[in-house]
Structures are given as C-alpha cells and as structure tokens.
Amino acid sequence: MSTSEFDALNRQHALPGKLAFGPGPGGLAVAVVNNSHASAMIALQGAHVMTWTPHGQQPVIWLSRAAAFAPGKSIRGGVPICWPWFGPHPSDAKLPGHGFARTVPWEVVESRSLRDDRTVLVLRLAETEATRKQWPHATPVEVEAHITVGTTLEMELVTHNNGSAPVTIGDALHTYFEVSDIREVKIHGLGGCPYLDKVDGGSRKQQQGPVTIGSEVDRVYLDSTADCLIEDPRWRRRIRVSKRGSRSSVVWNPWTEKAAKMGDFGTRGYLNMVCVESTNAAEDVVNIGPGGEHRLWVRYAVEPLS
Ligand code: TA6
C-alpha cells in the first residue's frame, strides 16, 4: 500500500490516539489499536488479528517469531480466518487449505470507539474473479469481520448470501493462544464431546476430562458449544473462549516434528501456543439460504486463577 493510500485510509478510518493504519511486518498493511484497555495489530490481508494484549497481561494471542509476512502468504499465529472452507478443500487438493480468505486483502468499511473506549474495526471481503475461480458458485456471497478490542477480544465473522440460491460454507476462527508452557496447560469444557482424532486416522473418540498436551494433538470436537477454558498455572490465568454460531471446536498443537516441518514455528514455538479454534467444520458445515446470513462469534477473556 502506498503512502497516499495509507493517508486516505487514515483520513477516513483512523481514530486519533486509538487506531491508525500503516506498514507492518513485511510491509503488510496493518491497523494498530492502542486504547485504555489493550493493544492489538490487525493485518488487512485476511482481516488477520496478529496480536492482542490487554494492558498488564502477557500476550493472549501467539504470533510465531518465525512467521513469514508477505502478500498471499498465510501468517503463522494470530487469528487466521478460515473461509469459505475449513481444512483441505473438499474436492480439489490444489486449492489452499482453510480457504482463501486469510491470504487476500480485505477492505476497511468502518471504525469506531465505543462509549467504554473499546475499539471496533469492520473489514469486508467482496468476491473477485480470483476468488470466484477458487470457489465457483451461483449466488453472490460476501463476508465481514467485526473486531472489538478491549480487555476482551470479540470477533464476529458474518457471511451474507446475497443471491437467490443456497450456499454451503465451512468457517473458523483458527486462534493461536499464548501459554507459558503447553505441557502444564489443561483445556476444560470439552469433556464428554465426541471428536475426530486427525493424528489417529480421523478415528472417532470421546473426550474424557480436560485436554492435556504432551505430543501432537489435532482434534475436531463435534457438538461442542460450551465455553473452553485454557488453564495456565504458571501464568496464574485462564483464557475463556466463548462462542456462538459454531458447533465444533478444534484443538491443535503440532508438537516437535510437525512444527519443525512447517518451518515457521521457530525452534520451540510449539511450547508456547495452543490453537482452540471455533469452527463449523467436518459434518458441521453451514447451509445459508437465499438472502440469509451466518454469524460466527467469539469472545476471549483473561481470568485470574485463584
Ligand atoms: O486446525 C488444525 C489444522 O487443520 C492442522 O491440521 C494444521 O494443518 C493447522 O490447521 C495449520 O494449518 P495451516 O494451513 O495454517 O498451516
């Protein structure tokens, strides 16, 4: 983005002292938020929340120190938006995993400060010839990301079916949370849920008690609508993941080998992260009727461990 484009963007959407746009890592255009509650950085590519840190807290969102930042390249960490499919494309392995939304530019459509000083930023992805090539379908669809930065982080992914035919999407907020040491963390809220274990051929199992991680974990929890709690004893906190409009959750940590193969995790990055993803994936994809919409909403909150 050129200086004059940043100037135009700031003239239209900057919030003095709270929100400004400029070049970020790798020259990617970013929105930088700093209000009385928290700081955050959001790449316009993919409407990708890269960082969110409530003042006085350790970072809540993990961003790999070895992440690559380049146009069209997915960013390792933050909150990747998976849309309009989750995971591998259902029929064409040549198409990007987790859809194209996270690697294309989104347009800023609104910014505002709320009365409680939280900062709202709304971005929209309108379809293009390039996206239609990857996702040919009869009905015009667009998606918006509503991001609210405060002592909590709220995100809502709104898919609008603007046409006269139904459309099916998979979507997710593929959030990387920062933890002190994954080996000490417990994830509550999924006990009793059935899950597909992608580390064991996708076999269907049932979660017993909290999730603990001591090797590669990649699980799609079905019928999971309750809050998840990421309990971090060393940082004496837990991160509450609340959601609406999502019927499945994914827990993922690549552990050593997979992280090394991916190349953008850094040497020990996997020890300080866990993905708890709010998704509509696998058998939980979403059908949106003509003129309808689907909302996937999350709220992340940090709570002290008594
Ligand atoms: O959500 C878990 C997962 O599907 C893993 O299987 C792994 O592929 C991860 O997403 C990261 O995918 P990415 O395309 O961002 O490298």
GROMACS .gro file of C-alpha atoms and ligand atoms in nm:
model
  322
    1MET     CA    1   0.000   0.000   0.000
    2SER     CA    2   0.141   0.341  -0.093
    3THR     CA    3   0.182   0.637   0.139
    4SER     CA    4  -0.108   0.813  -0.028
    5GLU     CA    5  -0.327   0.503   0.018
    6PHE     CA    6  -0.237   0.494   0.388
    7ASP     CA    7  -0.311   0.867   0.410
    8ALA     CA    8  -0.654   0.815   0.254
    9LEU     CA    9  -0.725   0.521   0.486
   10ASN     CA   10  -0.623   0.721   0.793
   11ARG     CA   11  -0.826   1.021   0.684
   12GLN     CA   12  -1.134   0.803   0.654
   13HIS     CA   13  -1.094   0.549   0.936
   14ALA     CA   14  -0.821   0.647   1.184
   15LEU     CA   15  -0.933   0.719   1.542
   16PRO     CA   16  -0.683   0.969   1.685
   17GLY     CA   17  -0.485   0.820   1.969
   18LYS     CA   18  -0.662   0.481   1.935
   19LEU     CA   19  -0.640   0.345   1.581
   20ALA     CA   20  -0.406   0.413   1.290
   21PHE     CA   21  -0.307   0.236   0.968
   22GLY     CA   22   0.044   0.187   0.837
   23PRO     CA   23   0.300  -0.063   0.709
   24GLY     CA   24   0.355  -0.357   0.943
   25PRO     CA   25   0.582  -0.663   0.935
   26GLY     CA   26   0.694  -0.748   0.582
   27GLY     CA   27   0.530  -0.425   0.464
   28LEU     CA   28   0.182  -0.571   0.512
   29ALA     CA   29  -0.080  -0.302   0.571
   30VAL     CA   30  -0.190  -0.316   0.934
   31ALA     CA   31  -0.427  -0.145   1.173
   32VAL     CA   32  -0.265  -0.066   1.507
   33VAL     CA   33  -0.501  -0.033   1.804
   34ASN     CA   34  -0.399   0.112   2.138
   35ASN     CA   35  -0.681   0.212   2.373
   36SER     CA   36  -0.716   0.228   2.752
   37HIS     CA   37  -0.780  -0.149   2.765
   38ALA     CA   38  -0.538  -0.319   2.528
   39SER     CA   39  -0.316  -0.308   2.223
   40ALA     CA   40  -0.365  -0.506   1.902
   41MET     CA   41  -0.232  -0.532   1.549
   42ILE     CA   42  -0.457  -0.643   1.263
   43ALA     CA   43  -0.332  -0.715   0.910
   44LEU     CA   44  -0.574  -0.600   0.639
   45GLN     CA   45  -0.473  -0.914   0.449
   46GLY     CA   46  -0.711  -1.174   0.583
   47ALA     CA   47  -0.853  -0.931   0.844
   48HIS     CA   48  -0.591  -1.114   1.048
   49VAL     CA   49  -0.566  -1.023   1.417
   50MET     CA   50  -0.195  -1.078   1.472
   51THR     CA   51  -0.161  -0.961   1.832
   52TRP     CA   52  -0.390  -0.876   2.122
   53THR     CA   53  -0.253  -0.788   2.466
   54PRO     CA   54  -0.472  -0.641   2.741
   55HIS     CA   55  -0.262  -0.388   2.932
   56GLY     CA   56  -0.076  -0.551   3.224
   57GLN     CA   57  -0.118  -0.901   3.079
   58GLN     CA   58   0.109  -1.141   2.895
   59PRO     CA   59   0.011  -1.156   2.526
   60VAL     CA   60  -0.306  -1.362   2.482
   61ILE     CA   61  -0.266  -1.427   2.109
   62TRP     CA   62   0.051  -1.610   1.999
   63LEU     CA   63   0.242  -1.496   1.690
   64SER     CA   64   0.535  -1.702   1.573
   65ARG     CA   65   0.872  -1.529   1.588
   66ALA     CA   66   0.948  -1.715   1.266
   67ALA     CA   67   0.627  -1.613   1.087
   68ALA     CA   68   0.661  -1.501   0.726
   69PHE     CA   69   0.481  -1.180   0.630
   70ALA     CA   70   0.421  -1.149   0.257
   71PRO     CA   71   0.128  -1.081   0.024
   72GLY     CA   72  -0.068  -1.400  -0.034
   73LYS     CA   73   0.114  -1.592   0.242
   74SER     CA   74  -0.073  -1.717   0.548
   75ILE     CA   75   0.062  -1.583   0.878
   76ARG     CA   76   0.166  -1.835   1.147
   77GLY     CA   77  -0.019  -1.733   1.457
   78GLY     CA   78  -0.279  -1.474   1.546
   79VAL     CA   79  -0.637  -1.544   1.440
   80PRO     CA   80  -0.641  -1.682   1.084
   81ILE     CA   81  -0.989  -1.661   0.931
   82CYS     CA   82  -1.069  -1.990   0.760
   83TRP     CA   83  -1.337  -1.932   0.494
   84PRO     CA   84  -1.524  -2.049   0.285
   85TRP     CA   85  -1.394  -2.394   0.378
   86PHE     CA   86  -1.203  -2.539   0.673
   87GLY     CA   87  -0.908  -2.773   0.626
   88PRO     CA   88  -0.831  -2.923   0.282
   89HIS     CA   89  -1.071  -2.825   0.001
   90PRO     CA   90  -1.336  -3.100  -0.015
   91SER     CA   91  -1.260  -3.190  -0.378
   92ASP     CA   92  -0.954  -3.002  -0.508
   93ALA     CA   93  -0.627  -3.056  -0.317
   94LYS     CA   94  -0.460  -2.784  -0.529
   95LEU     CA   95  -0.667  -2.515  -0.354
   96PRO     CA   96  -0.531  -2.359  -0.033
   97GLY     CA   97  -0.604  -2.531   0.296
   98HIS     CA   98  -0.852  -2.338   0.512
   99GLY     CA   99  -0.984  -2.137   0.214
  100PHE     CA  100  -0.858  -1.818   0.051
  101ALA     CA  101  -0.997  -1.550   0.287
  102ARG     CA  102  -0.684  -1.532   0.504
  103THR     CA  103  -0.446  -1.457   0.215
  104VAL     CA  104  -0.634  -1.187   0.024
  105PRO     CA  105  -0.681  -0.816   0.105
  106TRP     CA  106  -0.995  -0.713   0.296
  107GLU     CA  107  -1.142  -0.364   0.276
  108VAL     CA  108  -1.189  -0.143   0.583
  109VAL     CA  109  -1.555  -0.046   0.599
  110GLU     CA  110  -1.597   0.100   0.949
  111SER     CA  111  -1.410   0.201   1.262
  112ARG     CA  112  -1.544   0.346   1.583
  113SER     CA  113  -1.475   0.393   1.953
  114LEU     CA  114  -1.742   0.262   2.190
  115ARG     CA  115  -1.852   0.456   2.499
  116ASP     CA  116  -1.645   0.219   2.715
  117ASP     CA  117  -1.339   0.302   2.496
  118ARG     CA  118  -1.326  -0.034   2.321
  119THR     CA  119  -1.224  -0.004   1.955
  120VAL     CA  120  -1.432  -0.156   1.674
  121LEU     CA  121  -1.293  -0.229   1.328
  122VAL     CA  122  -1.504  -0.383   1.050
  123LEU     CA  123  -1.348  -0.530   0.736
  124ARG     CA  124  -1.517  -0.686   0.435
  125LEU     CA  125  -1.412  -0.938   0.172
  126ALA     CA  126  -1.604  -0.893  -0.150
  127GLU     CA  127  -1.572  -1.162  -0.413
  128THR     CA  128  -1.334  -1.114  -0.705
  129GLU     CA  129  -1.268  -1.305  -1.026
  130ALA     CA  130  -0.974  -1.470  -0.845
  131THR     CA  131  -1.185  -1.585  -0.553
  132ARG     CA  132  -1.469  -1.699  -0.779
  133LYS     CA  133  -1.219  -1.917  -0.968
  134GLN     CA  134  -1.137  -2.092  -0.639
  135TRP     CA  135  -1.499  -2.106  -0.526
  136PRO     CA  136  -1.736  -2.110  -0.819
  137HIS     CA  137  -2.098  -2.086  -0.705
  138ALA     CA  138  -2.415  -1.933  -0.837
  139THR     CA  139  -2.502  -1.694  -0.560
  140PRO     CA  140  -2.311  -1.372  -0.467
  141VAL     CA  141  -2.162  -1.401  -0.119
  142GLU     CA  142  -1.962  -1.162   0.096
  143VAL     CA  143  -1.810  -1.190   0.440
  144GLU     CA  144  -1.737  -0.931   0.708
  145ALA     CA  145  -1.513  -0.944   1.014
  146HIS     CA  146  -1.625  -0.733   1.311
  147ILE     CA  147  -1.336  -0.697   1.559
  148THR     CA  148  -1.381  -0.534   1.901
  149VAL     CA  149  -1.064  -0.470   2.103
  150GLY     CA  150  -1.088  -0.421   2.480
  151THR     CA  151  -0.994  -0.615   2.790
  152THR     CA  152  -1.176  -0.886   2.599
  153LEU     CA  153  -1.141  -0.955   2.228
  154GLU     CA  154  -1.464  -1.010   2.037
  155MET     CA  155  -1.474  -1.121   1.675
  156GLU     CA  156  -1.773  -1.192   1.456
  157LEU     CA  157  -1.749  -1.343   1.109
  158VAL     CA  158  -2.067  -1.259   0.916
  159THR     CA  159  -2.133  -1.437   0.586
  160HIS     CA  160  -2.409  -1.283   0.372
  161ASN     CA  161  -2.578  -1.486   0.097
  162ASN     CA  162  -2.687  -1.204  -0.135
  163GLY     CA  163  -2.826  -1.433  -0.401
  164SER     CA  164  -3.125  -1.649  -0.481
  165ALA     CA  165  -2.960  -1.988  -0.430
  166PRO     CA  166  -2.847  -2.158  -0.110
  167VAL     CA  167  -2.474  -2.178  -0.034
  168THR     CA  168  -2.269  -2.404   0.195
  169ILE     CA  169  -1.962  -2.283   0.382
  170GLY     CA  170  -1.716  -2.409   0.638
  171ASP     CA  171  -1.556  -2.142   0.852
  172ALA     CA  172  -1.338  -2.098   1.158
  173LEU     CA  173  -1.153  -1.854   1.374
  174HIS     CA  174  -0.831  -2.054   1.392
  175THR     CA  175  -0.694  -1.881   1.701
  176TYR     CA  176  -0.343  -1.936   1.838
  177PHE     CA  177  -0.338  -1.868   2.213
  178GLU     CA  178  -0.015  -1.792   2.400
  179VAL     CA  179   0.065  -2.010   2.701
  180SER     CA  180   0.363  -2.029   2.938
  181ASP     CA  181   0.432  -2.398   2.868
  182ILE     CA  182   0.185  -2.622   2.685
  183ARG     CA  183   0.300  -2.919   2.896
  184GLU     CA  184   0.142  -2.759   3.204
  185VAL     CA  185  -0.183  -2.644   3.043
  186LYS     CA  186  -0.528  -2.803   3.076
  187ILE     CA  187  -0.819  -2.722   2.845
  188HIS     CA  188  -1.158  -2.756   3.012
  189GLY     CA  189  -1.502  -2.753   2.850
  190LEU     CA  190  -1.474  -3.040   2.603
  191GLY     CA  191  -1.524  -3.331   2.841
  192GLY     CA  192  -1.772  -3.582   2.703
  193CYS     CA  193  -1.761  -3.439   2.346
  194PRO     CA  194  -1.708  -3.678   2.056
  195TYR     CA  195  -1.405  -3.589   1.845
  196LEU     CA  196  -1.230  -3.690   1.524
  197ASP     CA  197  -0.866  -3.761   1.602
  198LYS     CA  198  -0.668  -3.643   1.297
  199VAL     CA  199  -0.348  -3.783   1.450
  200ASP     CA  200  -0.509  -4.128   1.453
  201GLY     CA  201  -0.658  -4.152   1.105
  202GLY     CA  202  -0.958  -3.937   1.188
  203SER     CA  203  -1.096  -4.204   1.420
  204ARG     CA  204  -1.397  -4.102   1.627
  205LYS     CA  205  -1.336  -4.093   2.005
  206GLN     CA  206  -1.483  -3.928   2.314
  207GLN     CA  207  -1.303  -3.677   2.535
  208GLN     CA  208  -1.261  -3.781   2.896
  209GLY     CA  209  -1.198  -3.484   3.127
  210PRO     CA  210  -0.974  -3.186   3.038
  211VAL     CA  211  -0.747  -3.193   2.732
  212THR     CA  212  -0.375  -3.211   2.813
  213ILE     CA  213  -0.099  -3.198   2.554
  214GLY     CA  214   0.229  -3.396   2.556
  215SER     CA  215   0.252  -3.483   2.185
  216GLU     CA  216   0.093  -3.376   1.856
  217VAL     CA  217  -0.280  -3.310   1.905
  218ASP     CA  218  -0.519  -3.235   1.619
  219ARG     CA  219  -0.881  -3.300   1.711
  220VAL     CA  220  -1.216  -3.182   1.572
  221TYR     CA  221  -1.463  -3.180   1.862
  222LEU     CA  222  -1.820  -3.216   1.740
  223ASP     CA  223  -2.132  -3.091   1.925
  224SER     CA  224  -1.905  -2.858   2.125
  225THR     CA  225  -2.082  -2.531   2.209
  226ALA     CA  226  -1.975  -2.472   2.573
  227ASP     CA  227  -1.702  -2.224   2.674
  228CYS     CA  228  -1.350  -2.362   2.668
  229LEU     CA  229  -1.107  -2.265   2.943
  230ILE     CA  230  -0.732  -2.271   2.878
  231GLU     CA  231  -0.586  -2.308   3.227
  232ASP     CA  232  -0.226  -2.183   3.258
  233PRO     CA  233  -0.096  -2.239   3.612
  234ARG     CA  234   0.245  -2.080   3.561
  235TRP     CA  235   0.095  -1.753   3.438
  236ARG     CA  236  -0.181  -1.795   3.700
  237ARG     CA  237  -0.452  -1.726   3.445
  238ARG     CA  238  -0.709  -1.895   3.233
  239ILE     CA  239  -0.834  -1.779   2.894
  240ARG     CA  240  -1.208  -1.819   2.846
  241VAL     CA  241  -1.316  -1.893   2.489
  242SER     CA  242  -1.688  -1.821   2.445
  243LYS     CA  243  -1.865  -1.867   2.112
  244ARG     CA  244  -2.196  -1.861   1.925
  245GLY     CA  245  -2.273  -1.988   1.576
  246SER     CA  246  -2.010  -2.262   1.593
  247ARG     CA  247  -2.093  -2.626   1.651
  248SER     CA  248  -1.743  -2.771   1.650
  249SER     CA  249  -1.408  -2.684   1.804
  250VAL     CA  250  -1.056  -2.780   1.705
  251VAL     CA  251  -0.765  -2.825   1.946
  252TRP     CA  252  -0.426  -2.830   1.777
  253ASN     CA  253  -0.065  -2.835   1.877
  254PRO     CA  254   0.184  -2.963   1.616
  255TRP     CA  255   0.447  -3.068   1.874
  256THR     CA  256   0.809  -3.106   1.769
  257GLU     CA  257   0.819  -3.285   1.433
  258LYS     CA  258   0.518  -3.122   1.265
  259ALA     CA  259   0.629  -2.778   1.392
  260ALA     CA  260   0.980  -2.832   1.252
  261LYS     CA  261   0.836  -2.944   0.916
  262MET     CA  262   0.618  -2.633   0.893
  263GLY     CA  263   0.928  -2.417   0.922
  264ASP     CA  264   0.759  -2.105   1.058
  265PHE     CA  265   0.714  -2.212   1.419
  266GLY     CA  266   1.065  -2.129   1.533
  267THR     CA  267   1.267  -2.377   1.738
  268ARG     CA  268   1.044  -2.411   2.046
  269GLY     CA  269   0.742  -2.204   1.948
  270TYR     CA  270   0.510  -2.501   1.982
  271LEU     CA  271   0.569  -2.500   2.361
  272ASN     CA  272   0.410  -2.155   2.395
  273MET     CA  273   0.095  -2.199   2.191
  274VAL     CA  274  -0.223  -2.392   2.157
  275CYS     CA  275  -0.494  -2.349   1.897
  276VAL     CA  276  -0.850  -2.362   2.028
  277GLU     CA  277  -1.050  -2.296   1.715
  278SER     CA  278  -1.419  -2.210   1.693
  279THR     CA  279  -1.529  -2.379   1.374
  280ASN     CA  280  -1.805  -2.508   1.154
  281ALA     CA  281  -1.613  -2.798   1.007
  282ALA     CA  282  -1.642  -3.164   0.911
  283GLU     CA  283  -2.008  -3.266   0.948
  284ASP     CA  284  -2.084  -2.923   1.100
  285VAL     CA  285  -2.066  -2.711   0.781
  286VAL     CA  286  -2.329  -2.439   0.743
  287ASN     CA  287  -2.602  -2.402   0.480
  288ILE     CA  288  -2.714  -2.042   0.421
  289GLY     CA  289  -3.041  -1.992   0.235
  290PRO     CA  290  -3.107  -1.721  -0.026
  291GLY     CA  291  -3.078  -1.376   0.136
  292GLY     CA  292  -2.966  -1.534   0.462
  293GLU     CA  293  -2.659  -1.485   0.675
  294HIS     CA  294  -2.444  -1.684   0.917
  295ARG     CA  295  -2.267  -1.534   1.219
  296LEU     CA  296  -1.972  -1.698   1.395
  297TRP     CA  297  -1.899  -1.501   1.713
  298VAL     CA  298  -1.626  -1.545   1.975
  299ARG     CA  299  -1.513  -1.363   2.285
  300TYR     CA  300  -1.176  -1.418   2.452
  301ALA     CA  301  -1.133  -1.311   2.814
  302VAL     CA  302  -0.847  -1.349   3.062
  303GLU     CA  303  -0.941  -1.454   3.415
  304PRO     CA  304  -0.711  -1.487   3.718
  305LEU     CA  305  -0.651  -1.837   3.853
  306SER     CA  306  -0.738  -1.815   4.221
  307TA6     O1  307  -0.676  -2.665   1.261
  307TA6     C1  308  -0.571  -2.759   1.267
  307TA6     C2  309  -0.509  -2.771   1.128
  307TA6     O2  310  -0.605  -2.811   1.034
  307TA6     C3  311  -0.391  -2.866   1.135
  307TA6     O3  312  -0.421  -2.989   1.074
  307TA6     C4  313  -0.280  -2.789   1.062
  307TA6     O4  314  -0.288  -2.808   0.922
  307TA6     C5  315  -0.319  -2.646   1.103
  307TA6     O5  316  -0.459  -2.643   1.087
  307TA6     C6  317  -0.241  -2.536   1.035
  307TA6     O6  318  -0.278  -2.526   0.903
  307TA6     P1  319  -0.204  -2.412   0.815
  307TA6     O7  320  -0.269  -2.424   0.680
  307TA6     O8  321  -0.229  -2.279   0.880
  307TA6     O9  322  -0.057  -2.447   0.818
   0.00000   0.00000   0.00000
